[in-house]
Short mmCIF file of N, CA, C and O in Angstrom, two decimals:
data_model
loop_
_atom_site.label_atom_id
_atom_site.label_comp_id
_atom_site.label_asym_id
_atom_site.label_seq_id
_atom_site.Cartn_x
_atom_site.Cartn_y
_atom_site.Cartn_z
N MET A 86 -14.06 -125.37 155.66
CA MET A 86 -13.08 -125.54 154.64
C MET A 86 -13.74 -125.22 153.25
O MET A 86 -14.65 -125.89 152.87
N ALA A 87 -13.25 -124.18 152.67
CA ALA A 87 -13.84 -123.71 151.41
C ALA A 87 -13.07 -124.28 150.23
O ALA A 87 -11.83 -124.14 150.17
N PHE A 88 -13.75 -124.88 149.32
CA PHE A 88 -13.15 -125.31 148.08
C PHE A 88 -14.23 -125.33 146.98
O PHE A 88 -15.43 -125.34 147.28
N ASN A 89 -13.80 -125.32 145.77
CA ASN A 89 -14.68 -125.33 144.62
C ASN A 89 -14.97 -126.80 144.23
O ASN A 89 -14.07 -127.51 143.77
N GLU A 90 -16.18 -127.22 144.41
CA GLU A 90 -16.57 -128.62 144.09
C GLU A 90 -16.34 -128.96 142.65
O GLU A 90 -15.97 -130.05 142.30
N GLU A 91 -16.52 -127.95 141.77
CA GLU A 91 -16.30 -128.19 140.33
C GLU A 91 -14.84 -128.50 140.03
O GLU A 91 -14.52 -129.41 139.28
N THR A 92 -13.95 -127.77 140.68
CA THR A 92 -12.50 -128.03 140.50
C THR A 92 -12.15 -129.43 141.03
O THR A 92 -11.42 -130.20 140.35
N LEU A 93 -12.68 -129.76 142.17
CA LEU A 93 -12.40 -131.11 142.77
C LEU A 93 -12.93 -132.18 141.83
O LEU A 93 -12.29 -133.19 141.54
N ASP A 94 -14.09 -131.94 141.26
CA ASP A 94 -14.68 -132.97 140.29
C ASP A 94 -13.77 -133.10 139.05
O ASP A 94 -13.59 -134.21 138.55
N ARG A 95 -13.24 -131.99 138.60
CA ARG A 95 -12.33 -132.04 137.43
C ARG A 95 -11.09 -132.82 137.74
O ARG A 95 -10.61 -133.64 136.94
N ILE A 96 -10.53 -132.61 138.94
CA ILE A 96 -9.36 -133.37 139.37
C ILE A 96 -9.73 -134.85 139.45
O ILE A 96 -8.96 -135.74 138.93
N ARG A 97 -10.82 -135.20 140.09
CA ARG A 97 -11.26 -136.59 140.23
C ARG A 97 -11.38 -137.23 138.84
O ARG A 97 -10.86 -138.36 138.66
N LYS A 98 -12.06 -136.61 137.94
CA LYS A 98 -12.29 -137.15 136.56
C LYS A 98 -10.95 -137.41 135.90
O LYS A 98 -10.80 -138.45 135.25
N MET A 99 -10.04 -136.49 136.01
CA MET A 99 -8.75 -136.67 135.34
C MET A 99 -7.96 -137.82 135.98
O MET A 99 -7.38 -138.63 135.25
N LEU A 100 -8.01 -137.95 137.26
CA LEU A 100 -7.32 -139.07 137.95
C LEU A 100 -8.00 -140.41 137.64
O LEU A 100 -7.29 -141.41 137.36
N PHE A 101 -9.29 -140.43 137.58
CA PHE A 101 -10.04 -141.62 137.16
C PHE A 101 -9.67 -142.03 135.75
O PHE A 101 -9.40 -143.23 135.46
N SER A 102 -9.56 -141.09 134.88
CA SER A 102 -9.25 -141.37 133.46
C SER A 102 -7.80 -141.91 133.35
O SER A 102 -7.53 -142.69 132.39
N LYS A 103 -6.92 -141.60 134.24
CA LYS A 103 -5.56 -142.08 134.23
C LYS A 103 -5.42 -143.31 135.09
O LYS A 103 -4.37 -143.85 135.24
N GLU A 104 -6.58 -143.80 135.64
CA GLU A 104 -6.66 -144.98 136.47
C GLU A 104 -5.67 -144.90 137.69
O GLU A 104 -5.00 -145.83 138.03
N ILE A 105 -5.71 -143.73 138.32
CA ILE A 105 -4.89 -143.46 139.51
C ILE A 105 -5.75 -143.74 140.72
O ILE A 105 -6.87 -143.22 140.88
N ASP A 106 -5.21 -144.53 141.65
CA ASP A 106 -5.92 -144.80 142.90
C ASP A 106 -5.56 -143.62 143.89
O ASP A 106 -4.39 -143.36 144.07
N PHE A 107 -6.53 -142.97 144.42
CA PHE A 107 -6.34 -141.83 145.25
C PHE A 107 -7.37 -141.78 146.35
O PHE A 107 -8.39 -142.42 146.30
N SER A 108 -7.09 -140.94 147.33
CA SER A 108 -8.06 -140.69 148.41
C SER A 108 -8.12 -139.16 148.62
O SER A 108 -7.21 -138.44 148.10
N GLU A 109 -9.05 -138.72 149.36
CA GLU A 109 -9.23 -137.29 149.61
C GLU A 109 -9.17 -137.05 151.12
O GLU A 109 -9.68 -137.83 151.91
N LYS A 110 -8.55 -135.95 151.49
CA LYS A 110 -8.43 -135.58 152.91
C LYS A 110 -8.64 -134.10 153.03
O LYS A 110 -8.02 -133.33 152.29
N LYS A 111 -9.49 -133.72 153.94
CA LYS A 111 -9.75 -132.30 154.16
C LYS A 111 -8.57 -131.72 154.95
O LYS A 111 -8.31 -132.16 156.07
N MET A 112 -7.86 -130.81 154.34
CA MET A 112 -6.74 -130.10 154.97
C MET A 112 -6.33 -128.89 154.17
O MET A 112 -6.88 -128.68 153.04
N PHE A 113 -5.45 -128.08 154.63
CA PHE A 113 -5.02 -126.87 153.97
C PHE A 113 -6.22 -125.99 153.63
O PHE A 113 -6.26 -125.43 152.56
N MET A 114 -7.22 -126.00 154.47
CA MET A 114 -8.40 -125.19 154.24
C MET A 114 -9.16 -125.60 152.96
O MET A 114 -9.86 -124.84 152.34
N GLY A 115 -8.98 -126.84 152.56
CA GLY A 115 -9.62 -127.38 151.36
C GLY A 115 -9.58 -128.86 151.33
O GLY A 115 -9.67 -129.53 152.36
N VAL A 116 -9.35 -129.41 150.15
CA VAL A 116 -9.30 -130.83 149.99
C VAL A 116 -7.94 -131.21 149.35
O VAL A 116 -7.54 -130.66 148.35
N CYS A 117 -7.26 -132.19 149.97
CA CYS A 117 -6.01 -132.65 149.47
C CYS A 117 -6.20 -134.04 148.85
O CYS A 117 -6.93 -134.85 149.38
N ILE A 118 -5.62 -134.24 147.71
CA ILE A 118 -5.62 -135.53 147.02
C ILE A 118 -4.39 -136.29 147.41
O ILE A 118 -3.26 -135.81 147.24
N MET A 119 -4.56 -137.51 147.92
CA MET A 119 -3.46 -138.32 148.39
C MET A 119 -3.32 -139.48 147.40
O MET A 119 -4.29 -140.11 146.99
N VAL A 120 -2.11 -139.70 146.98
CA VAL A 120 -1.77 -140.84 146.08
C VAL A 120 -0.64 -141.60 146.77
O VAL A 120 0.36 -141.02 147.16
N ASP A 121 -0.87 -142.89 146.95
CA ASP A 121 0.09 -143.73 147.67
C ASP A 121 0.40 -143.17 149.08
O ASP A 121 1.50 -143.14 149.55
N ASP A 122 -0.69 -142.69 149.72
CA ASP A 122 -0.62 -142.13 151.07
C ASP A 122 0.31 -140.93 151.17
O ASP A 122 0.88 -140.61 152.21
N LYS A 123 0.51 -140.22 150.04
CA LYS A 123 1.34 -139.00 150.01
C LYS A 123 0.49 -137.87 149.46
O LYS A 123 -0.24 -138.08 148.50
N MET A 124 0.74 -136.69 149.96
CA MET A 124 0.06 -135.52 149.38
C MET A 124 0.53 -135.31 147.98
O MET A 124 1.73 -135.31 147.67
N CYS A 125 -0.45 -135.17 147.09
CA CYS A 125 -0.13 -135.05 145.66
C CYS A 125 -0.56 -133.64 145.15
O CYS A 125 0.26 -132.91 144.56
N CYS A 126 -1.82 -133.29 145.33
CA CYS A 126 -2.38 -132.02 144.90
C CYS A 126 -3.64 -131.74 145.68
O CYS A 126 -4.00 -132.54 146.51
N GLY A 127 -4.28 -130.65 145.37
CA GLY A 127 -5.55 -130.34 146.05
C GLY A 127 -6.09 -128.98 145.62
O GLY A 127 -5.57 -128.39 144.68
N THR A 128 -7.15 -128.61 146.27
CA THR A 128 -7.80 -127.34 145.92
C THR A 128 -8.39 -126.71 147.15
O THR A 128 -8.79 -127.35 148.08
N HIS A 129 -8.34 -125.36 147.15
CA HIS A 129 -9.07 -124.56 148.16
C HIS A 129 -9.29 -123.20 147.66
O HIS A 129 -8.72 -122.80 146.62
N ILE A 130 -10.13 -122.47 148.33
CA ILE A 130 -10.44 -121.07 147.97
C ILE A 130 -9.64 -120.19 148.95
O ILE A 130 -9.73 -120.31 150.16
N SER A 131 -8.89 -119.25 148.37
CA SER A 131 -8.09 -118.32 149.19
C SER A 131 -9.00 -117.44 150.02
O SER A 131 -9.93 -116.84 149.49
N LYS A 132 -8.65 -117.31 151.27
CA LYS A 132 -9.41 -116.41 152.16
C LYS A 132 -9.20 -114.93 151.79
O LYS A 132 -10.13 -114.17 151.87
N SER A 133 -7.99 -114.61 151.34
CA SER A 133 -7.70 -113.21 151.06
C SER A 133 -8.21 -112.75 149.72
O SER A 133 -8.63 -111.60 149.57
N THR A 134 -8.23 -113.60 148.67
CA THR A 134 -8.63 -113.16 147.35
C THR A 134 -9.92 -113.79 146.85
O THR A 134 -10.46 -113.43 145.81
N ASN A 135 -10.41 -114.84 147.61
CA ASN A 135 -11.56 -115.62 147.21
C ASN A 135 -11.36 -116.33 145.86
O ASN A 135 -12.34 -116.62 145.21
N GLU A 136 -10.14 -116.58 145.50
CA GLU A 136 -9.80 -117.24 144.24
C GLU A 136 -9.65 -118.71 144.47
O GLU A 136 -9.10 -119.19 145.47
N ASP A 137 -10.14 -119.50 143.50
CA ASP A 137 -9.97 -120.94 143.48
C ASP A 137 -8.49 -121.27 143.21
O ASP A 137 -7.95 -120.75 142.20
N LEU A 138 -7.83 -122.01 144.09
CA LEU A 138 -6.43 -122.33 143.91
C LEU A 138 -6.28 -123.84 143.81
O LEU A 138 -6.90 -124.60 144.47
N LEU A 139 -5.31 -124.21 142.97
CA LEU A 139 -4.89 -125.61 142.85
C LEU A 139 -3.54 -125.71 143.57
O LEU A 139 -2.67 -124.86 143.27
N PHE A 140 -3.37 -126.59 144.54
CA PHE A 140 -2.00 -126.70 145.02
C PHE A 140 -1.39 -127.98 144.55
O PHE A 140 -2.08 -129.00 144.34
N CYS A 141 -0.11 -127.90 144.25
CA CYS A 141 0.62 -129.00 143.59
C CYS A 141 1.89 -129.30 144.34
O CYS A 141 2.58 -128.36 144.75
N ARG A 142 2.20 -130.57 144.48
CA ARG A 142 3.49 -131.01 145.02
C ARG A 142 4.30 -131.51 143.86
O ARG A 142 3.92 -132.50 143.19
N ILE A 143 5.41 -130.83 143.56
CA ILE A 143 6.17 -131.11 142.37
C ILE A 143 7.69 -131.20 142.69
O ILE A 143 8.09 -130.83 143.77
N SER A 144 8.42 -131.69 141.76
CA SER A 144 9.89 -131.89 141.94
C SER A 144 10.60 -130.58 142.03
O SER A 144 10.11 -129.49 141.60
N ASP A 145 11.82 -130.59 142.56
CA ASP A 145 12.68 -129.42 142.63
C ASP A 145 12.87 -128.82 141.26
O ASP A 145 12.79 -127.62 141.10
N GLU A 146 13.15 -129.67 140.31
CA GLU A 146 13.39 -129.23 138.91
C GLU A 146 12.18 -128.53 138.31
O GLU A 146 12.26 -127.43 137.76
N ASP A 147 11.00 -129.15 138.49
CA ASP A 147 9.75 -128.52 137.98
C ASP A 147 9.47 -127.21 138.74
O ASP A 147 9.03 -126.26 138.10
N TYR A 148 9.74 -127.22 140.02
CA TYR A 148 9.52 -125.97 140.86
C TYR A 148 10.34 -124.88 140.22
O TYR A 148 9.81 -123.73 140.04
N ARG A 149 11.62 -125.11 139.99
CA ARG A 149 12.49 -124.01 139.40
C ARG A 149 11.98 -123.61 138.04
O ARG A 149 12.04 -122.43 137.68
N GLU A 150 11.45 -124.54 137.29
CA GLU A 150 11.00 -124.23 135.91
C GLU A 150 9.70 -123.37 135.93
O GLU A 150 9.55 -122.51 135.06
N VAL A 151 8.83 -123.59 136.88
CA VAL A 151 7.54 -122.86 136.85
C VAL A 151 7.43 -121.70 137.83
O VAL A 151 6.48 -120.93 137.76
N ALA A 152 8.44 -121.51 138.71
CA ALA A 152 8.37 -120.55 139.77
C ALA A 152 8.13 -119.12 139.29
O ALA A 152 7.49 -118.32 139.97
N GLY A 153 8.61 -118.74 138.10
CA GLY A 153 8.50 -117.36 137.61
C GLY A 153 7.23 -117.09 136.86
O GLY A 153 6.97 -115.95 136.43
N ARG A 154 6.34 -118.07 136.67
CA ARG A 154 5.12 -117.90 135.92
C ARG A 154 4.14 -116.97 136.61
O ARG A 154 4.10 -116.92 137.88
N ASP A 155 3.30 -116.30 135.86
CA ASP A 155 2.32 -115.36 136.46
C ASP A 155 1.12 -116.12 137.03
O ASP A 155 0.30 -115.49 137.71
N ASP A 156 1.01 -117.41 136.79
CA ASP A 156 -0.10 -118.16 137.36
C ASP A 156 0.32 -119.05 138.53
O ASP A 156 -0.43 -119.88 138.99
N VAL A 157 1.54 -118.86 139.09
CA VAL A 157 2.10 -119.68 140.12
C VAL A 157 2.53 -118.82 141.28
O VAL A 157 3.16 -117.78 141.11
N LEU A 158 2.22 -119.29 142.52
CA LEU A 158 2.71 -118.66 143.74
C LEU A 158 3.34 -119.74 144.61
O LEU A 158 2.90 -120.90 144.60
N PRO A 159 4.36 -119.40 145.36
CA PRO A 159 4.89 -120.38 146.30
C PRO A 159 3.88 -120.65 147.41
O PRO A 159 3.13 -119.79 147.77
N MET A 160 3.85 -121.87 147.85
CA MET A 160 2.95 -122.20 148.93
C MET A 160 3.67 -121.88 150.28
O MET A 160 4.83 -122.31 150.44
N LYS A 161 3.01 -121.19 151.14
CA LYS A 161 3.62 -120.79 152.43
C LYS A 161 2.77 -121.24 153.61
O LYS A 161 1.56 -121.32 153.52
N MET A 162 3.49 -121.55 154.68
CA MET A 162 2.84 -121.79 155.98
C MET A 162 3.41 -120.68 156.89
O MET A 162 4.58 -120.70 157.21
N GLY A 163 2.61 -119.70 157.13
CA GLY A 163 3.09 -118.46 157.80
C GLY A 163 4.02 -117.76 156.85
O GLY A 163 3.65 -117.44 155.74
N GLU A 164 5.26 -117.58 157.26
CA GLU A 164 6.26 -116.92 156.41
C GLU A 164 7.17 -117.94 155.70
O GLU A 164 7.94 -117.58 154.88
N ARG A 165 7.04 -119.21 156.10
CA ARG A 165 7.94 -120.26 155.56
C ARG A 165 7.43 -120.78 154.23
O ARG A 165 6.27 -121.19 154.11
N VAL A 166 8.25 -120.77 153.22
CA VAL A 166 7.95 -121.34 151.91
C VAL A 166 8.06 -122.85 152.00
O VAL A 166 9.08 -123.38 152.48
N MET A 167 7.04 -123.53 151.55
CA MET A 167 6.96 -124.98 151.59
C MET A 167 7.72 -125.55 150.38
O MET A 167 7.33 -125.25 149.26
N LYS A 168 8.72 -126.35 150.67
CA LYS A 168 9.54 -126.92 149.60
C LYS A 168 8.67 -127.88 148.75
O LYS A 168 7.92 -128.69 149.30
N ASN A 169 8.77 -127.76 147.49
CA ASN A 169 8.11 -128.56 146.50
C ASN A 169 6.61 -128.34 146.33
O ASN A 169 5.89 -129.12 145.69
N TYR A 170 6.08 -127.28 146.95
CA TYR A 170 4.62 -126.99 146.87
C TYR A 170 4.43 -125.64 146.22
O TYR A 170 5.11 -124.66 146.51
N ILE A 171 3.49 -125.58 145.34
CA ILE A 171 3.06 -124.34 144.69
C ILE A 171 1.54 -124.23 144.70
O ILE A 171 0.84 -125.22 144.82
N TYR A 172 1.07 -122.98 144.53
CA TYR A 172 -0.32 -122.73 144.24
C TYR A 172 -0.41 -122.31 142.78
O TYR A 172 0.42 -121.53 142.30
N VAL A 173 -1.36 -122.84 142.06
CA VAL A 173 -1.64 -122.39 140.70
C VAL A 173 -2.94 -121.58 140.76
O VAL A 173 -3.94 -122.04 141.26
N LEU A 174 -2.84 -120.34 140.26
CA LEU A 174 -4.03 -119.49 140.26
C LEU A 174 -5.06 -119.98 139.24
O LEU A 174 -4.72 -120.65 138.28
N GLU A 175 -6.29 -119.56 139.40
CA GLU A 175 -7.41 -119.99 138.60
C GLU A 175 -7.12 -119.92 137.11
O GLU A 175 -7.39 -120.88 136.36
N HIS A 176 -6.56 -118.85 136.63
CA HIS A 176 -6.32 -118.70 135.18
C HIS A 176 -5.31 -119.69 134.66
O HIS A 176 -5.16 -119.90 133.47
N GLY A 177 -4.58 -120.33 135.57
CA GLY A 177 -3.55 -121.30 135.17
C GLY A 177 -4.08 -122.72 134.97
O GLY A 177 -3.34 -123.56 134.44
N PHE A 178 -5.32 -122.95 135.34
CA PHE A 178 -5.83 -124.30 135.16
C PHE A 178 -7.31 -124.26 134.69
O PHE A 178 -8.08 -125.19 134.92
N GLN A 179 -7.68 -123.22 133.95
CA GLN A 179 -9.05 -123.11 133.45
C GLN A 179 -9.44 -124.16 132.46
O GLN A 179 -10.57 -124.65 132.48
N ASN A 180 -8.54 -124.51 131.56
CA ASN A 180 -8.90 -125.53 130.56
C ASN A 180 -8.32 -126.90 130.98
O ASN A 180 -7.40 -126.97 131.84
N GLU A 181 -8.82 -127.94 130.34
CA GLU A 181 -8.44 -129.30 130.76
C GLU A 181 -6.97 -129.60 130.46
O GLU A 181 -6.31 -130.31 131.21
N LYS A 182 -6.47 -129.04 129.38
CA LYS A 182 -5.06 -129.26 129.00
C LYS A 182 -4.15 -128.70 130.10
O LYS A 182 -3.16 -129.35 130.54
N ASP A 183 -4.46 -127.49 130.58
CA ASP A 183 -3.66 -126.89 131.66
C ASP A 183 -3.74 -127.68 132.94
O ASP A 183 -2.78 -127.92 133.62
N LEU A 184 -4.95 -128.08 133.34
CA LEU A 184 -5.14 -128.87 134.55
C LEU A 184 -4.34 -130.19 134.41
O LEU A 184 -3.71 -130.59 135.34
N GLU A 185 -4.45 -130.82 133.29
CA GLU A 185 -3.70 -132.06 133.10
C GLU A 185 -2.17 -131.87 133.22
O GLU A 185 -1.47 -132.70 133.80
N TYR A 186 -1.69 -130.79 132.73
CA TYR A 186 -0.28 -130.42 132.84
C TYR A 186 0.16 -130.41 134.29
O TYR A 186 1.15 -131.04 134.70
N TRP A 187 -0.58 -129.69 135.13
CA TRP A 187 -0.25 -129.61 136.53
C TRP A 187 -0.38 -130.91 137.24
O TRP A 187 0.49 -131.26 138.07
N LEU A 188 -1.45 -131.62 137.00
CA LEU A 188 -1.64 -132.89 137.66
C LEU A 188 -0.54 -133.89 137.25
O LEU A 188 -0.06 -134.71 138.09
N GLN A 189 -0.11 -133.83 136.00
CA GLN A 189 0.95 -134.77 135.57
C GLN A 189 2.26 -134.45 136.24
O GLN A 189 3.02 -135.35 136.64
N LEU A 190 2.54 -133.18 136.48
CA LEU A 190 3.72 -132.83 137.26
C LEU A 190 3.69 -133.44 138.64
O LEU A 190 4.66 -133.97 139.16
N CYS A 191 2.52 -133.33 139.28
CA CYS A 191 2.31 -133.92 140.60
C CYS A 191 2.47 -135.47 140.58
O CYS A 191 3.18 -136.00 141.44
N LEU A 192 1.90 -136.07 139.61
CA LEU A 192 1.99 -137.55 139.51
C LEU A 192 3.37 -137.96 139.18
O LEU A 192 3.81 -139.06 139.65
N ASN A 193 4.10 -137.24 138.41
CA ASN A 193 5.52 -137.60 138.06
C ASN A 193 6.38 -137.56 139.31
O ASN A 193 7.24 -138.39 139.47
N TYR A 194 6.11 -136.60 140.21
CA TYR A 194 6.92 -136.47 141.41
C TYR A 194 6.52 -137.44 142.49
O TYR A 194 7.33 -137.87 143.34
N ASN A 195 5.28 -137.84 142.54
CA ASN A 195 4.72 -138.60 143.62
C ASN A 195 5.49 -139.86 144.03
O ASN A 195 5.75 -140.11 145.19
N PRO A 196 5.98 -140.67 143.06
CA PRO A 196 6.71 -141.88 143.45
C PRO A 196 7.99 -141.60 144.23
O PRO A 196 8.42 -142.44 145.04
N THR A 197 8.63 -140.45 144.03
CA THR A 197 9.85 -140.13 144.72
C THR A 197 9.60 -139.22 145.98
O THR A 197 10.53 -139.01 146.76
N ALA A 198 8.46 -138.71 146.10
CA ALA A 198 8.09 -137.83 147.22
C ALA A 198 8.14 -138.61 148.54
O ALA A 198 7.77 -139.80 148.56
N LYS A 199 8.51 -137.96 149.61
CA LYS A 199 8.53 -138.63 150.90
C LYS A 199 7.14 -138.62 151.45
O LYS A 199 6.40 -137.70 151.33
N SER A 200 6.86 -139.73 152.12
CA SER A 200 5.58 -139.90 152.76
C SER A 200 5.61 -139.18 154.12
O SER A 200 6.67 -139.06 154.74
N SER A 201 4.45 -138.68 154.52
CA SER A 201 4.40 -138.06 155.87
C SER A 201 4.62 -139.15 156.89
O SER A 201 4.17 -140.28 156.74
N LYS A 202 5.28 -138.75 157.99
CA LYS A 202 5.51 -139.71 159.05
C LYS A 202 4.21 -139.92 159.77
O LYS A 202 3.53 -138.99 160.14
N LYS A 203 3.90 -141.17 160.01
CA LYS A 203 2.68 -141.52 160.74
C LYS A 203 2.93 -141.26 162.22
O LYS A 203 3.98 -141.60 162.73
N LYS A 204 2.00 -140.63 162.89
CA LYS A 204 2.14 -140.38 164.29
C LYS A 204 1.81 -141.67 165.01
O LYS A 204 0.80 -142.32 164.79
N SER A 205 2.71 -142.04 165.90
CA SER A 205 2.47 -143.29 166.66
C SER A 205 1.50 -142.99 167.78
O SER A 205 1.46 -141.92 168.36
N LYS A 206 0.72 -144.02 168.02
CA LYS A 206 -0.30 -143.91 169.09
C LYS A 206 0.38 -144.28 170.43
O LYS A 206 1.08 -145.28 170.53
N LYS A 207 0.10 -143.45 171.46
CA LYS A 207 0.66 -143.77 172.77
C LYS A 207 -0.39 -144.56 173.54
O LYS A 207 -1.55 -144.28 173.52
N ASN A 208 0.14 -145.53 174.26
CA ASN A 208 -0.77 -146.37 175.09
C ASN A 208 -1.05 -145.74 176.42
O ASN A 208 -0.33 -145.08 177.02
#
């Protein structure tokens, strides 16, 4: 799983400064930040471009607002576009103000986001 440790540290520092309780989970070929046991954001390095990407889980309204930007790509699993998820390209979160903008969109959506269903254990 390839990810940029510096980007992950920047995310951690920002969440610590906002006193957000979070955990980290290795997934999506990188690291996902979980807030209230829900996927919030994360980072990984693209296999095809070798670019550091920030992935964000945001509201429908915010998705529509940012979808046309040159620093945003829809997040896909195969050919399927993932609802409420985007990738932000490196140039879109280079400075702290930009990173904070994206993380705040994620944090704003998190309380209303659906939690992943826990898989039940079979006896």
